[in-house]
Tab-separated table of C-alpha atoms in Angstrom:
chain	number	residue	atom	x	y	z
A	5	UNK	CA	119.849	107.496	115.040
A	6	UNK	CA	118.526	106.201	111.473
A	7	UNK	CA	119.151	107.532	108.303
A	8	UNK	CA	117.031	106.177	104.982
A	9	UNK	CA	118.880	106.675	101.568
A	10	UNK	CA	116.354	106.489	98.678
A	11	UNK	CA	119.296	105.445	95.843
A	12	UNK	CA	116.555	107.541	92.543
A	13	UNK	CA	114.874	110.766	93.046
A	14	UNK	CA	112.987	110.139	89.107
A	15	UNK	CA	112.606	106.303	87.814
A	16	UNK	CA	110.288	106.644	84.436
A	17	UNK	CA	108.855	103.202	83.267
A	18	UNK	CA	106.527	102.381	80.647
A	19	UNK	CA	103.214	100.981	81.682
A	20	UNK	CA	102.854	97.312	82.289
A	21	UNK	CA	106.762	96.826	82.370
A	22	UNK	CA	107.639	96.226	85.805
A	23	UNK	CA	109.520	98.305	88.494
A	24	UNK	CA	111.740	98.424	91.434
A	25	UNK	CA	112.125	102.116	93.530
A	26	UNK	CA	115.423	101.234	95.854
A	27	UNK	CA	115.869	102.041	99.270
A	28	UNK	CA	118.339	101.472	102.192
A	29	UNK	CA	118.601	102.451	105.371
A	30	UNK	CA	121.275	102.520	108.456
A	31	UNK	CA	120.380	102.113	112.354
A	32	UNK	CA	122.328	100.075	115.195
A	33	UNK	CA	119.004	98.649	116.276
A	34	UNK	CA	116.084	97.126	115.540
A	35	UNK	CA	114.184	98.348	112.727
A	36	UNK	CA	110.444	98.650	111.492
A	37	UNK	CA	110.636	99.957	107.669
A	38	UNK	CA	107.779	101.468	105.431
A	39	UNK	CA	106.840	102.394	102.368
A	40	UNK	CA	104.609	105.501	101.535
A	41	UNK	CA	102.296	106.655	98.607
A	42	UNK	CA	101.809	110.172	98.128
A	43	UNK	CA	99.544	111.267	95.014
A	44	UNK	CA	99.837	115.023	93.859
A	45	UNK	CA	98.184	117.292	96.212
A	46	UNK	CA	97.137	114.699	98.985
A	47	UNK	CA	98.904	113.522	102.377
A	48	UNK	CA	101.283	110.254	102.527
A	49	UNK	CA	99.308	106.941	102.763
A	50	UNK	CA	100.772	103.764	103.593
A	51	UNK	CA	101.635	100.974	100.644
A	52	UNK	CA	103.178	98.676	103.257
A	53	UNK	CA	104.986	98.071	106.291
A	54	UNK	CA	107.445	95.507	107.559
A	55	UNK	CA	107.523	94.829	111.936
A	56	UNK	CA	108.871	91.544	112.110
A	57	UNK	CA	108.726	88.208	110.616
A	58	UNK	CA	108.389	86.781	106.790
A	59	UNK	CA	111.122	89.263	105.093
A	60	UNK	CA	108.788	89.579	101.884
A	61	UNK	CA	105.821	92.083	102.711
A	62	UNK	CA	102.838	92.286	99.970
A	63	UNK	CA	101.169	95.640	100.468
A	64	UNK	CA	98.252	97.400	98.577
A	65	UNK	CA	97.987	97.597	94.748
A	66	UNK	CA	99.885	95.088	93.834
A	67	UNK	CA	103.393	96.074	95.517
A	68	UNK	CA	105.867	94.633	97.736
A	69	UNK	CA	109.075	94.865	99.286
A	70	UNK	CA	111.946	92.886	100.660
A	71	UNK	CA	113.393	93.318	103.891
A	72	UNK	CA	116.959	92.297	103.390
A	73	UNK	CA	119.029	92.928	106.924
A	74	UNK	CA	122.697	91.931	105.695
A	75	UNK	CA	122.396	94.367	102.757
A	76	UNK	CA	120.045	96.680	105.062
A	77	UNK	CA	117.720	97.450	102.000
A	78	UNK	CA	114.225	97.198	101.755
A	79	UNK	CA	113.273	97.659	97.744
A	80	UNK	CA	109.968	98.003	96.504
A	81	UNK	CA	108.497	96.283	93.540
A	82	UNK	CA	105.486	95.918	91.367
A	83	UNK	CA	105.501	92.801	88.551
A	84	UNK	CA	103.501	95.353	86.096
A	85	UNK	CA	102.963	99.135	86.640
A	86	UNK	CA	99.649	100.629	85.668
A	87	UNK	CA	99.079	104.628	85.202
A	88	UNK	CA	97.148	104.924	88.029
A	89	UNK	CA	101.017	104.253	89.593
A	90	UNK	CA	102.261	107.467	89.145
A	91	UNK	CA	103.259	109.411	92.137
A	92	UNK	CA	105.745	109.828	94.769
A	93	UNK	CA	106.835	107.044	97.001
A	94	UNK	CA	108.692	107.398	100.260
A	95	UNK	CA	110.590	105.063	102.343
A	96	UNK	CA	110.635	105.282	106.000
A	97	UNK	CA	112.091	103.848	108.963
A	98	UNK	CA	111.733	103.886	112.549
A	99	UNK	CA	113.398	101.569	115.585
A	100	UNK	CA	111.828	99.928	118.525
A	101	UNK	CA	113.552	102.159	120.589
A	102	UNK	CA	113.449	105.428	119.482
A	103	UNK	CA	110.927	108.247	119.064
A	104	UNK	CA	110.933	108.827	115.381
A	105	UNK	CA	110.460	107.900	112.085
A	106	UNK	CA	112.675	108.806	109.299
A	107	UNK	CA	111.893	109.407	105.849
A	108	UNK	CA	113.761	109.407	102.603
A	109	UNK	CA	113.907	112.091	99.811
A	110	UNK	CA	111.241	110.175	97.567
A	111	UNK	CA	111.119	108.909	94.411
A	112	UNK	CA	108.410	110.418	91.911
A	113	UNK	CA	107.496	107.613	89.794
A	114	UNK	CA	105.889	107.811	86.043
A	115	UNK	CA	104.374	106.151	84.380
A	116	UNK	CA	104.494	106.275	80.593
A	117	UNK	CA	101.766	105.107	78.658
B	24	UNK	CA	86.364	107.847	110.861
B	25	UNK	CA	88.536	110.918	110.984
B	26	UNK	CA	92.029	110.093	111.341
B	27	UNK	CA	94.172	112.921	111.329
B	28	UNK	CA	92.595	116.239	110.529
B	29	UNK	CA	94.862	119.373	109.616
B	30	UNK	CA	93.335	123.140	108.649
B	31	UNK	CA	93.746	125.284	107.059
B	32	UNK	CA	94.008	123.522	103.774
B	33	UNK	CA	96.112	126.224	101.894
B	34	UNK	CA	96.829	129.831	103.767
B	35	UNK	CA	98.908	132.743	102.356
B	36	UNK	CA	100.982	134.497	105.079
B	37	UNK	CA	102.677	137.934	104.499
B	38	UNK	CA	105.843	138.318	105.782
B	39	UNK	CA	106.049	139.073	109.440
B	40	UNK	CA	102.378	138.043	110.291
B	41	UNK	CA	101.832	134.925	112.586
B	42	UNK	CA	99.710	131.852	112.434
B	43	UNK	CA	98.644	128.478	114.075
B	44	UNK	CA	98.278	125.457	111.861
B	45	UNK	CA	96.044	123.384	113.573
B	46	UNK	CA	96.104	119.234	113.925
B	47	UNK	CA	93.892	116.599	115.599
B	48	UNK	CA	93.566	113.278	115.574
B	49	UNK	CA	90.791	111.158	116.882
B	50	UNK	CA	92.754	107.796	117.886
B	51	UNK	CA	93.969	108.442	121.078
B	52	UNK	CA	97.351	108.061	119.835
B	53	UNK	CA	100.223	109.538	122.459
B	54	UNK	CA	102.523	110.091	119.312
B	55	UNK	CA	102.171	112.972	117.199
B	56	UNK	CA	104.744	114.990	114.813
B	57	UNK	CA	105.071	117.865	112.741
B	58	UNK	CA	106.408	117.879	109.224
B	59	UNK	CA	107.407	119.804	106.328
B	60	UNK	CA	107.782	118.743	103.064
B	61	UNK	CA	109.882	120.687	99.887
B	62	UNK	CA	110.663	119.744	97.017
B	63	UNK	CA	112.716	116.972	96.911
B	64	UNK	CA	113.878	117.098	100.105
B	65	UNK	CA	111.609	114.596	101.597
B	66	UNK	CA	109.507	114.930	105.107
B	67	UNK	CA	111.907	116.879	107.685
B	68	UNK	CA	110.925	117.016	110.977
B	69	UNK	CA	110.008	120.148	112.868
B	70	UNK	CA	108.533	119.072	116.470
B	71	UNK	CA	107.124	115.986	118.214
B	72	UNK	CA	105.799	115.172	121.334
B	73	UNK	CA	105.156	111.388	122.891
B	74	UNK	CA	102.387	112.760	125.021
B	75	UNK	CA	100.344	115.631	126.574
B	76	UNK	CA	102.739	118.434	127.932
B	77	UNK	CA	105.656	116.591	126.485
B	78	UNK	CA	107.277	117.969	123.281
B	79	UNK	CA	110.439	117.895	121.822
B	80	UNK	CA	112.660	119.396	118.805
B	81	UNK	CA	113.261	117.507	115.102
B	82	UNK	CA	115.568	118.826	112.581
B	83	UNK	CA	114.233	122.324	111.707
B	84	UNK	CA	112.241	124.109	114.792
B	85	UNK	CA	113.756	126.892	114.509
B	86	UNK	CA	110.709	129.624	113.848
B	87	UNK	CA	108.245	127.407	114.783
B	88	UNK	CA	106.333	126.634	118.147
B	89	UNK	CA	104.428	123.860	119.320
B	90	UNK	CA	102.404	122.472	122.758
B	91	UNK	CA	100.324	119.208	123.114
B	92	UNK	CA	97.758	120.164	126.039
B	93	UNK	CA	94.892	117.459	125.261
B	94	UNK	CA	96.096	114.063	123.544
B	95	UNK	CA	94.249	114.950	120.725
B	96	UNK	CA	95.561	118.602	119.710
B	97	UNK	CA	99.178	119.390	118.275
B	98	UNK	CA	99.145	122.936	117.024
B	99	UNK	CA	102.066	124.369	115.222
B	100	UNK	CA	102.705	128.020	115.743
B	101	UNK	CA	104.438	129.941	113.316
B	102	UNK	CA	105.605	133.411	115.196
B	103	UNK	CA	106.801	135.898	112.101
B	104	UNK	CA	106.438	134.407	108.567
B	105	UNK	CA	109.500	134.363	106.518
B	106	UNK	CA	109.311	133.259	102.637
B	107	UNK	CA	111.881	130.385	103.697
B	108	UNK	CA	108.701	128.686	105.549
B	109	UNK	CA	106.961	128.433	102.607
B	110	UNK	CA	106.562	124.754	102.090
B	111	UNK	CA	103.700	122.127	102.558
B	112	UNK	CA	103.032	120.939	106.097
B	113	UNK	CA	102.000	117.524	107.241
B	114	UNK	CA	100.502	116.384	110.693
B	115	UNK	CA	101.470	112.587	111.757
B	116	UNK	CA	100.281	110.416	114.384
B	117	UNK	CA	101.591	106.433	115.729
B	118	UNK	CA	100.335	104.073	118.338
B	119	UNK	CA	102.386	103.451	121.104
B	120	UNK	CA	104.738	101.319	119.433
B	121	UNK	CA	104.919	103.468	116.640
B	122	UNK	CA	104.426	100.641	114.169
B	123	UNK	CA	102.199	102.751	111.583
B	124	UNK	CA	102.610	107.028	111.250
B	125	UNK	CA	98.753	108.255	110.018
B	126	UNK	CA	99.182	111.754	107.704
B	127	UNK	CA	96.864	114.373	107.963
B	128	UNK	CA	96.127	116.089	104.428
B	129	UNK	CA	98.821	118.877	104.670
B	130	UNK	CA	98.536	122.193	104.698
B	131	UNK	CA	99.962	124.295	101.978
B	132	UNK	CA	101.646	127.461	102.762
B	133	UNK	CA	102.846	130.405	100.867
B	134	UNK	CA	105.020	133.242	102.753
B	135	UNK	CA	105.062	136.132	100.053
């Protein structure tokens, strides 16, 4: 089975400074890993997703995240945050073998202005 | 351009009373999950199923019910409402290689 850890449950940041929401994840295979957007009162959309290939993903608005196997992380990061940025952001993972996909506690990102 | 359609949108249950939470998706998508969602405890996972007539148990099924008859219908079935059910519930469905999960909008529940 997988497990994803998501390392901050609150991460405040001031607007335009920039911003990394952690998370890592354990499995004994082969892993696709995601990161979700959910804004208050509306269903989880997808920021980004990494299947294979180039380690750095670039998703939508501005973010991206590093898949980094020998640490087995996969961090999120955005160079300069806006308000429209605040929400909660979950990472998930799921194997190329298995049935599900697992998600982490989330991390509620604000943003101050 | 549907996606993955949930109703109700928000439902208050009394205590005891039963109800079906009802999911669809239009992408012909054999993979299809039920979630619920409290605060800060992320997405657990109730039920799933990785095809019509096939479903299977997540973390927490207990009081809860599912079947998958059509490939485009995964109804949850909650039998007598207890207040530890109230939570917000989210419909998901992947492509075969489950390489993207598509949310419904969730439904909000309140067990009083």
């Amino acid at each position: 089975a997988q497990s994803v850890t998501q390392l901050d449950s609150q991460v405040p940041v001031f607007e335009e400074a920039p911003v990394e929401l952690r998370c890592n994840y354990s499995s004994s295979v082969s892993v696709y890993l995601f990161w979700y957007v959910q804004y208050p009162n509306q269903g989880l959309q997808l920021l980004l997703k990494y299947l294979s290939g180039s380690t750095l993903v670039k998703g939508i608005n501005g973010f991206e995240a590093e898949f980094n196997k020998s640490q087995t992380s996969f961090h999120l990061r955005k160079p300069s945050v806006h308000i429209s940025d605040t929400a909660e952001y979950f990472c998930a993972v799921s194997s190329t073998t298995g049935n599900q996909f697992y998600f982490g506690t989330g991390t509620s990102l604000t943003v101050i202005p | 351009n549907a996606g993955v359609t949930q109703t109700p949108k928000f439902r208050i249950l009394k205590i005891g009373q039963s109800m079906t939470l009802q999911c669809t998706q239009d992408m012909n998508h054999n993979y299809m999950y039920w979630y619920r969602q409290d605060p800060g405890m992320g997405l657990k996972l109730i039920y799933y199923s990785v095809g019509a007539g096939i479903t299977d148990k997540g973390e927490v099924p207990n009081g809860y019910n599912v079947s998958r008859s059509t490939t485009e219908d995964f109804p949850l079935r909650l039998e007598l409402a207890a207040p530890s059910q109230t939570s917000v519930y989210f419909c998901a469905s992947t492509p075969q290689g489950r390489t993207e999960a598509f949310f419904g909008q969730g439904t909000r529940l309140t067990v009083v």
